[in-house]
mmCIF file with all atom_site columns, C-alpha atoms in Angstrom:
data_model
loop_
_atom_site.group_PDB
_atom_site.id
_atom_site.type_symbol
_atom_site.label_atom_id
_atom_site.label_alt_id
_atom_site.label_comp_id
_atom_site.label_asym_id
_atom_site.label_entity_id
_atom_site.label_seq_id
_atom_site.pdbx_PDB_ins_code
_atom_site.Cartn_x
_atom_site.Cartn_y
_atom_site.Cartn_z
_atom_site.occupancy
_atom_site.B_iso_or_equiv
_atom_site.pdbx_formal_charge
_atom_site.auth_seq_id
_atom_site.auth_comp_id
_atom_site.auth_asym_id
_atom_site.auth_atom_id
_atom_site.pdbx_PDB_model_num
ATOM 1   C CA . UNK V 1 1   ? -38.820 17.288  25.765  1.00 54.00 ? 1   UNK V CA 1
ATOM 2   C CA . UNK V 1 2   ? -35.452 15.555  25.537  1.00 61.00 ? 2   UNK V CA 1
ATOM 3   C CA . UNK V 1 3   ? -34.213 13.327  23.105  1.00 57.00 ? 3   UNK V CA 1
ATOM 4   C CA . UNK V 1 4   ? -31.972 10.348  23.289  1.00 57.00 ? 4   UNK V CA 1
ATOM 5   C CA . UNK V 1 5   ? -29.907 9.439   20.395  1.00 55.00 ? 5   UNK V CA 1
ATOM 6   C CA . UNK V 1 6   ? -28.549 5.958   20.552  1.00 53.00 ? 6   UNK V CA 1
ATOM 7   C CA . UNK V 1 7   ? -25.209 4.419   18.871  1.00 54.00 ? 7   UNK V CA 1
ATOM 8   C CA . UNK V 1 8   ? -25.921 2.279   16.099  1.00 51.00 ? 8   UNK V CA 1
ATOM 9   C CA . UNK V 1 9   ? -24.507 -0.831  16.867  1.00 52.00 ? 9   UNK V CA 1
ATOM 10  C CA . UNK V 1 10  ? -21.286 -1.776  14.159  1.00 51.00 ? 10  UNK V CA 1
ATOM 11  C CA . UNK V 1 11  ? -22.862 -4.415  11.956  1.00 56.00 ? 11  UNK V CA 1
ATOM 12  C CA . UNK V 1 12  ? -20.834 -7.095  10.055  1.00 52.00 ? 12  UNK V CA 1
ATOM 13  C CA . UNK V 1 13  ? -20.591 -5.628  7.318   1.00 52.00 ? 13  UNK V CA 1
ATOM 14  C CA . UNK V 1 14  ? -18.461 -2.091  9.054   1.00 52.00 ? 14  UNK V CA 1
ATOM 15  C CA . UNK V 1 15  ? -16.373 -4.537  11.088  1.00 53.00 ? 15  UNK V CA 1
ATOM 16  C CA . UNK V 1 16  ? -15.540 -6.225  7.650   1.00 50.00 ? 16  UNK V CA 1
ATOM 17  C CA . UNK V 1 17  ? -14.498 -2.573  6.339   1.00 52.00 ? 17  UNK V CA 1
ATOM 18  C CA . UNK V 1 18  ? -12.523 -1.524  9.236   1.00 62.00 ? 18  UNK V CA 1
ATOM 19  C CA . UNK V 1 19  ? -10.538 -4.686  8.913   1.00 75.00 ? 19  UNK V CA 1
ATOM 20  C CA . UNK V 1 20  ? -9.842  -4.163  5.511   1.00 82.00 ? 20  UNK V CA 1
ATOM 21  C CA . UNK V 1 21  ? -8.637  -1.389  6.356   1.00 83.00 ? 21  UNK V CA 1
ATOM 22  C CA . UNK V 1 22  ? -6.411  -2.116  8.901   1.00 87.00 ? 22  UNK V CA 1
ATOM 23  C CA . UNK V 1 23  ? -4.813  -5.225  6.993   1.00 88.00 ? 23  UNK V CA 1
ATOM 24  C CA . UNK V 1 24  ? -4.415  -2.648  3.926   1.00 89.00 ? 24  UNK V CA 1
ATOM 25  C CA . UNK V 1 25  ? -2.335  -0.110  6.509   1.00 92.00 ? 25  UNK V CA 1
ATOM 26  C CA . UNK V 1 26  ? -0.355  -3.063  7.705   1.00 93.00 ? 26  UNK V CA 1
ATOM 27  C CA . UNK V 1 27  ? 0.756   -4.605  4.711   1.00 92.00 ? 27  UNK V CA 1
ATOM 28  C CA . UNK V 1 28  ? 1.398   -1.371  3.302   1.00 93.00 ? 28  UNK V CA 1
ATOM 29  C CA . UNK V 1 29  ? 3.742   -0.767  6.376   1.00 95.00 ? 29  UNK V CA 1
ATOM 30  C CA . UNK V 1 30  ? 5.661   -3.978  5.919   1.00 94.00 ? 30  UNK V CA 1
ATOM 31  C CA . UNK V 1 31  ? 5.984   -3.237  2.296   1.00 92.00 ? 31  UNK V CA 1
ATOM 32  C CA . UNK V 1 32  ? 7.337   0.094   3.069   1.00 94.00 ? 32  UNK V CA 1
ATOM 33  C CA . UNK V 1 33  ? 9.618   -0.868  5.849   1.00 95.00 ? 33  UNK V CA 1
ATOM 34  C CA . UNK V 1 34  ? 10.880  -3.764  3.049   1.00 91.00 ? 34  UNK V CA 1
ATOM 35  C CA . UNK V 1 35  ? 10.937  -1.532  0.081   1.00 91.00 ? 35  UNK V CA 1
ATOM 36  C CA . UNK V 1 36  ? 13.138  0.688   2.036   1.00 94.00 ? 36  UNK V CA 1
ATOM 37  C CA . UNK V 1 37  ? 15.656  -1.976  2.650   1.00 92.00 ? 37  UNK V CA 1
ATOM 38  C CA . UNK V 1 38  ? 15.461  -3.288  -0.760  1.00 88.00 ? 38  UNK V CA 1
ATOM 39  C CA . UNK V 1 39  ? 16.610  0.661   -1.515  1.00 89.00 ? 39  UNK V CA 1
ATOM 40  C CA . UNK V 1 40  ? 19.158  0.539   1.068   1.00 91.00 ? 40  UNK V CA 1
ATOM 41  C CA . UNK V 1 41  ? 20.549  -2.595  -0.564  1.00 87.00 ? 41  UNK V CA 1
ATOM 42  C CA . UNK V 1 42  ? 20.456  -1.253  -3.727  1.00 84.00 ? 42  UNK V CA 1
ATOM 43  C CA . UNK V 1 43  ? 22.016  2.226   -2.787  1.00 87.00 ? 43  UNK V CA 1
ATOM 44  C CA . UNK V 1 44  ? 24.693  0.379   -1.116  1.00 86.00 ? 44  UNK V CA 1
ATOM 45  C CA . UNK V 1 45  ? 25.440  -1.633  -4.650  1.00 72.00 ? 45  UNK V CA 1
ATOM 46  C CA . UNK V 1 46  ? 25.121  -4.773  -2.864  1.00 62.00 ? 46  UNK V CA 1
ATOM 47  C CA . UNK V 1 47  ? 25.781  -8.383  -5.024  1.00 68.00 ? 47  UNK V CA 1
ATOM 48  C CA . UNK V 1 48  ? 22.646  -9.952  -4.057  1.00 68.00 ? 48  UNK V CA 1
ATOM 49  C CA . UNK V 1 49  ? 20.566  -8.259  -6.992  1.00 70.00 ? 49  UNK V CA 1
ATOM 50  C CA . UNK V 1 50  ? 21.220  -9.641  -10.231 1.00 67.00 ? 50  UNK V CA 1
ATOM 51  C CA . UNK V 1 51  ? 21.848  -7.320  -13.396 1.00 66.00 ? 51  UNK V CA 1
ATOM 52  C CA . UNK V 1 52  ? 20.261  -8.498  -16.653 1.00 66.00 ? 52  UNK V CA 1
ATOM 53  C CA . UNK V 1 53  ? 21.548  -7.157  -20.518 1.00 67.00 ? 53  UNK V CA 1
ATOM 54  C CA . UNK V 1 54  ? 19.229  -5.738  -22.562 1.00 66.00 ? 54  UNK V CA 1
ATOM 55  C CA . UNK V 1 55  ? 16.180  -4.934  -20.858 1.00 66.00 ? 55  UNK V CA 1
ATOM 56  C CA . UNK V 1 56  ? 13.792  -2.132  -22.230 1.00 64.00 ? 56  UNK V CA 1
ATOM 57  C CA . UNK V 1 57  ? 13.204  -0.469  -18.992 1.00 64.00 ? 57  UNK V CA 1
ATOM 58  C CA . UNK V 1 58  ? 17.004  -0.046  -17.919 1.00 66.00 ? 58  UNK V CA 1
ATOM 59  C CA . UNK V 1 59  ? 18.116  2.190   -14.780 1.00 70.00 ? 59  UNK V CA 1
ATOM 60  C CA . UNK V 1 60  ? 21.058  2.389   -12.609 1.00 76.00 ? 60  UNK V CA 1
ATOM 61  C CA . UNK V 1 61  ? 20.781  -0.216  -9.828  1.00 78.00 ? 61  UNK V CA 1
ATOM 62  C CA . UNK V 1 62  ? 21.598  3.099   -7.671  1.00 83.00 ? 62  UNK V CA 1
ATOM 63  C CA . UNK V 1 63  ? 18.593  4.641   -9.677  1.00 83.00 ? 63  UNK V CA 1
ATOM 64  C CA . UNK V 1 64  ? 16.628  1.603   -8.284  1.00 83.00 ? 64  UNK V CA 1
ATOM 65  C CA . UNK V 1 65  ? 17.387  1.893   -4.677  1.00 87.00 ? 65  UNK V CA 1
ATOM 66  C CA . UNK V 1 66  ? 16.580  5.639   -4.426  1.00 92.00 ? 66  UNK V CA 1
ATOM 67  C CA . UNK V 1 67  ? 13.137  5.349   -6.321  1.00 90.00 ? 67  UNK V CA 1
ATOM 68  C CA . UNK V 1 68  ? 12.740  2.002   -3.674  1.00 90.00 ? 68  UNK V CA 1
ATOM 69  C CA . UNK V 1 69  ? 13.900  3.761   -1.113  1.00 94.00 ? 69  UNK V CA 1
ATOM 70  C CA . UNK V 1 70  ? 11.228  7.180   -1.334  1.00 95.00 ? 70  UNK V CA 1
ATOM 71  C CA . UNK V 1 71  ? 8.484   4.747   -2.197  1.00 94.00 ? 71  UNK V CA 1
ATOM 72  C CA . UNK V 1 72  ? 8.762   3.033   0.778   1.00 94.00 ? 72  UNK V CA 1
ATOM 73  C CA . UNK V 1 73  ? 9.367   6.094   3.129   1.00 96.00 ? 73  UNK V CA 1
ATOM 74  C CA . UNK V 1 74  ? 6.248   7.700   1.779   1.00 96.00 ? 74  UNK V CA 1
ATOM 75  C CA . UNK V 1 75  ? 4.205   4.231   2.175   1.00 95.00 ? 75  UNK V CA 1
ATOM 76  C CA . UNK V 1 76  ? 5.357   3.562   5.560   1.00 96.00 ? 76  UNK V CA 1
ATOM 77  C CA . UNK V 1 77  ? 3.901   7.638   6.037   1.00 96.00 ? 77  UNK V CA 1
ATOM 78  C CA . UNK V 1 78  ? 0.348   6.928   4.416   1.00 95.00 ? 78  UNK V CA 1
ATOM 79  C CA . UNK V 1 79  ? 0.209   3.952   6.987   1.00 94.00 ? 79  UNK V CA 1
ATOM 80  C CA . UNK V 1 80  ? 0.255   5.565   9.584   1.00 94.00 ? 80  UNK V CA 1
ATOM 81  C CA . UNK V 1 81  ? -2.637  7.962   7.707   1.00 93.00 ? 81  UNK V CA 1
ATOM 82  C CA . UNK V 1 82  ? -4.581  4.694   7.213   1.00 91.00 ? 82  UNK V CA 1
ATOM 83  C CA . UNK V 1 83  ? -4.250  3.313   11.203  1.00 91.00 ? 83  UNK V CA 1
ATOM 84  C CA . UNK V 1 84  ? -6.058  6.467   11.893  1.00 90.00 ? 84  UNK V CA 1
ATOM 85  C CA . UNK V 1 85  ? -8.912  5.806   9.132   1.00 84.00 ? 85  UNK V CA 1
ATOM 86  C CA . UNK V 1 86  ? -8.222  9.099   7.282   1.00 87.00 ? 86  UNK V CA 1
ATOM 87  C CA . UNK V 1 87  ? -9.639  9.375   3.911   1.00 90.00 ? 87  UNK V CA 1
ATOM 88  C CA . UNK V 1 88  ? -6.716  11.154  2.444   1.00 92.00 ? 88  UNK V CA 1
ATOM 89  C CA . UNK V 1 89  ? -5.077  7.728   3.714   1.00 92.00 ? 89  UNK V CA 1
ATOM 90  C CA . UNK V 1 90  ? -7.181  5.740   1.875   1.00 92.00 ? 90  UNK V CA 1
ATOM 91  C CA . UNK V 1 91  ? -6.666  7.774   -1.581  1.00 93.00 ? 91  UNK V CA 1
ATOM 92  C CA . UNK V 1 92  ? -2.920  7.952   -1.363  1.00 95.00 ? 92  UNK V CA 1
ATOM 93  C CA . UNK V 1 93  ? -2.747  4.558   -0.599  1.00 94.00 ? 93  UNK V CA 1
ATOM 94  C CA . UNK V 1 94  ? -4.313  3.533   -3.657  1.00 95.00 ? 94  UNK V CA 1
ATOM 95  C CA . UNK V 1 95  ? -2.287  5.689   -5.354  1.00 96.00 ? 95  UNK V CA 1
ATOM 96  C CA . UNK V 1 96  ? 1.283   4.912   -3.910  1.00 96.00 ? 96  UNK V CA 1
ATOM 97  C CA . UNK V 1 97  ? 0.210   1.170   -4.262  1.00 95.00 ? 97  UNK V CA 1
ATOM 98  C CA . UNK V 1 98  ? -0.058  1.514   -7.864  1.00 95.00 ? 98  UNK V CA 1
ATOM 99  C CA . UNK V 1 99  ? 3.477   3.329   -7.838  1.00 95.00 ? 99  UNK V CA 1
ATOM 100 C CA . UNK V 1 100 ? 4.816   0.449   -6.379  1.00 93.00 ? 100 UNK V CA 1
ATOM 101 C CA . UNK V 1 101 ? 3.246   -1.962  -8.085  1.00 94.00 ? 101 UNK V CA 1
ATOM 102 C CA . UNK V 1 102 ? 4.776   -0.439  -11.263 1.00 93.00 ? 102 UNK V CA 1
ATOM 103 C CA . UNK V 1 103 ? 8.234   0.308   -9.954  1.00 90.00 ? 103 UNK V CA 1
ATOM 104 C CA . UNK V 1 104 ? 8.406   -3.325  -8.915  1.00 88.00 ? 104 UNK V CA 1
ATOM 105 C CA . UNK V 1 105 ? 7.191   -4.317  -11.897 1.00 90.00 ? 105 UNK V CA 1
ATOM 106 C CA . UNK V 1 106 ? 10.029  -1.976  -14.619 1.00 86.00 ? 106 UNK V CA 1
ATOM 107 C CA . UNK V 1 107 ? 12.636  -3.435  -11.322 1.00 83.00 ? 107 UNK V CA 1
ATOM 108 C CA . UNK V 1 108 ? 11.711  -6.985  -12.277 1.00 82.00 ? 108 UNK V CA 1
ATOM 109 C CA . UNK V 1 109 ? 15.274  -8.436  -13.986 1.00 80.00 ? 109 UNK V CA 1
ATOM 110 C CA . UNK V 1 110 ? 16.924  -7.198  -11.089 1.00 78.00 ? 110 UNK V CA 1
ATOM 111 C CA . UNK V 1 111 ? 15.061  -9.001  -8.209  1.00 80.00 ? 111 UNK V CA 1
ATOM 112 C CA . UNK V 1 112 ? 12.531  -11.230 -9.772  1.00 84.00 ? 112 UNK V CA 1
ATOM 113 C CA . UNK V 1 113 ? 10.866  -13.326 -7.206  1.00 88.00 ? 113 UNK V CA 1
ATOM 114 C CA . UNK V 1 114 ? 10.759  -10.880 -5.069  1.00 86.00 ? 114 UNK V CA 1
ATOM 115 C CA . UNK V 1 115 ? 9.480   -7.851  -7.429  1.00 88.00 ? 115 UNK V CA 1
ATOM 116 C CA . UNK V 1 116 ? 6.128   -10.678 -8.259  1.00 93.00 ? 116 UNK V CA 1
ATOM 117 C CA . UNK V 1 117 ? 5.532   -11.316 -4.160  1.00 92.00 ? 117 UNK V CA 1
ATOM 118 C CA . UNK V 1 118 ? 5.616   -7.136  -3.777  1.00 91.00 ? 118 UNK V CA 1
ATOM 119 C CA . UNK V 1 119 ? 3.121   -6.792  -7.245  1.00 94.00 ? 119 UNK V CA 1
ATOM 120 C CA . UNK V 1 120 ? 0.829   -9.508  -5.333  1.00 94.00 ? 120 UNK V CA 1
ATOM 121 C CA . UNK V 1 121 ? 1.046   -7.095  -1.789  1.00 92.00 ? 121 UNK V CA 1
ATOM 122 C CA . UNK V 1 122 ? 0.521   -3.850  -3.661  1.00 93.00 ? 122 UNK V CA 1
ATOM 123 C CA . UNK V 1 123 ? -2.997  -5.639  -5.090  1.00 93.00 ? 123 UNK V CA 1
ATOM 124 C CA . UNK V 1 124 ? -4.111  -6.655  -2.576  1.00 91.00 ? 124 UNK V CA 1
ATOM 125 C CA . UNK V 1 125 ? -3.351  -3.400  -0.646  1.00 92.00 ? 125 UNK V CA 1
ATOM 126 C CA . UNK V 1 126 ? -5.336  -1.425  -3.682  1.00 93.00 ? 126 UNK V CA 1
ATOM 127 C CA . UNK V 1 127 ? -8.293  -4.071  -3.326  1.00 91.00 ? 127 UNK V CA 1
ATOM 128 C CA . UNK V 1 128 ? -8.825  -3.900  0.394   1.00 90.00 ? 128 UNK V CA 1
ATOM 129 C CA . UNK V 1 129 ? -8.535  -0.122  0.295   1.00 90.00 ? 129 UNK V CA 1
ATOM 130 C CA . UNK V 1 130 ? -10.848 0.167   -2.320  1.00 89.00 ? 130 UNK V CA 1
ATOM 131 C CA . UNK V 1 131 ? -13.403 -2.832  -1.099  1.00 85.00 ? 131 UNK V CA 1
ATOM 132 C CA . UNK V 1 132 ? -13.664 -0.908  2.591   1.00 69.00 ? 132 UNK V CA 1
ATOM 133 C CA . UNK V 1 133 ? -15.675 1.636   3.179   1.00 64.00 ? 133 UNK V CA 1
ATOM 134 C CA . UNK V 1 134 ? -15.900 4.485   6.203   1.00 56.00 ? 134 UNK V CA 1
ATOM 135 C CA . UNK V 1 135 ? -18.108 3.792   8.908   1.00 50.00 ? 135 UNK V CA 1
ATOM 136 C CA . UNK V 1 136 ? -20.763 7.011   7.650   1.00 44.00 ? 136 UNK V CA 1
ATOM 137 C CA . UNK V 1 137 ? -21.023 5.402   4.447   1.00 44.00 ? 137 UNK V CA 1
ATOM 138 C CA . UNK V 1 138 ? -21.249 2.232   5.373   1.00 43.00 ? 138 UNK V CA 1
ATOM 139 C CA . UNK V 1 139 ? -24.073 2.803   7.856   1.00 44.00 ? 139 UNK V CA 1
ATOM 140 C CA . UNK V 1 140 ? -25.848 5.251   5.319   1.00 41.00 ? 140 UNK V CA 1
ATOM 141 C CA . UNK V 1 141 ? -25.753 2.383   2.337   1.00 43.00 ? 141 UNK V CA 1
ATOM 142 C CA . UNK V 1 142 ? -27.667 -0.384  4.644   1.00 47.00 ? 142 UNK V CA 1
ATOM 143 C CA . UNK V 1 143 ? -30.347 2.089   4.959   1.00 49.00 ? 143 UNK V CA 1
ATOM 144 C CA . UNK V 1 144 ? -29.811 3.062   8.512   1.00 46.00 ? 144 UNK V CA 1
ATOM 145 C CA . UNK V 1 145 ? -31.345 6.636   9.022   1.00 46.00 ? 145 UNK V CA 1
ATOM 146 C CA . UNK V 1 146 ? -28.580 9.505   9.600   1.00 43.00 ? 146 UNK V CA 1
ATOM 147 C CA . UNK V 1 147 ? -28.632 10.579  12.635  1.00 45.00 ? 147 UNK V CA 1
ATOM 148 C CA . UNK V 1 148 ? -28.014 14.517  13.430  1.00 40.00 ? 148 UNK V CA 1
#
């Protein structure tokens, strides 16, 4: 006797996931792509960043632009991790969110407005990668039978 095994059909709530998932991966690759500039700019000891006396957290501007510029090279890397729907994607992305989060956050005398609008993307990158879930789990936690 044969059996058939048919595909489950994606419900709403995977779609919802996957798309999560791929506006976490994007935003994390325009936020890369921008913290590198931002680096760049900073390497390059351009004028348009603004340099503030006594603040706690004080770097180098040049100190700035490299820790910009590796954050951003290694998000722009775990993006490309996430448009394939790796897991490992999905952890490091959480985790180099958070990184930049912070480093924008200890940068903010030196590019204010723009430091809060990058703490705002790296949220909401860390909420949509954490919200989404895999397809597996997502079709074992609405009670669909696994299928082997």
């Amino acid at each position: 006797m044969t059996a058939t095994h048919s595909a489950h059909p994606r419900t709403a709530g995977q779609a919802w996931a996957g798309g999560l998932t791929v506006f976490a991966a994007v935003m994390l690759m325009i936020g890369g792509v921008l913290d590198i500039l931002r680096g760049i700019a900073a390497i390059a000891e351009d004028d348009v960043f603004v340099t503030t006396q006594d603040y706690v957290f004080e770097f180098d501007l040049t100190s700035w632009g490299w820790i910009h510029l590796a954050l951003g090279a290694v998000a722009v890397l775990i993006a490309f991790g996430l448009f394939q729907s790796a897991m490992w994607a999905r952890v490091a992305g959480v985790a180099i969110a958070g990184l930049v989060l912070i480093a924008n956050f200890l940068s903010l005398p030196y590019y204010p407005v723009w430091s809060v609008v990058m703490i705002a993307i790296s949220g909401f990158i860390i909420w949509a990668l954490c919200v989404s879930r895999d397809d597996q789990s997502a079709a074992s936690a609405e009670g669909s039978p696994r299928q082997l």
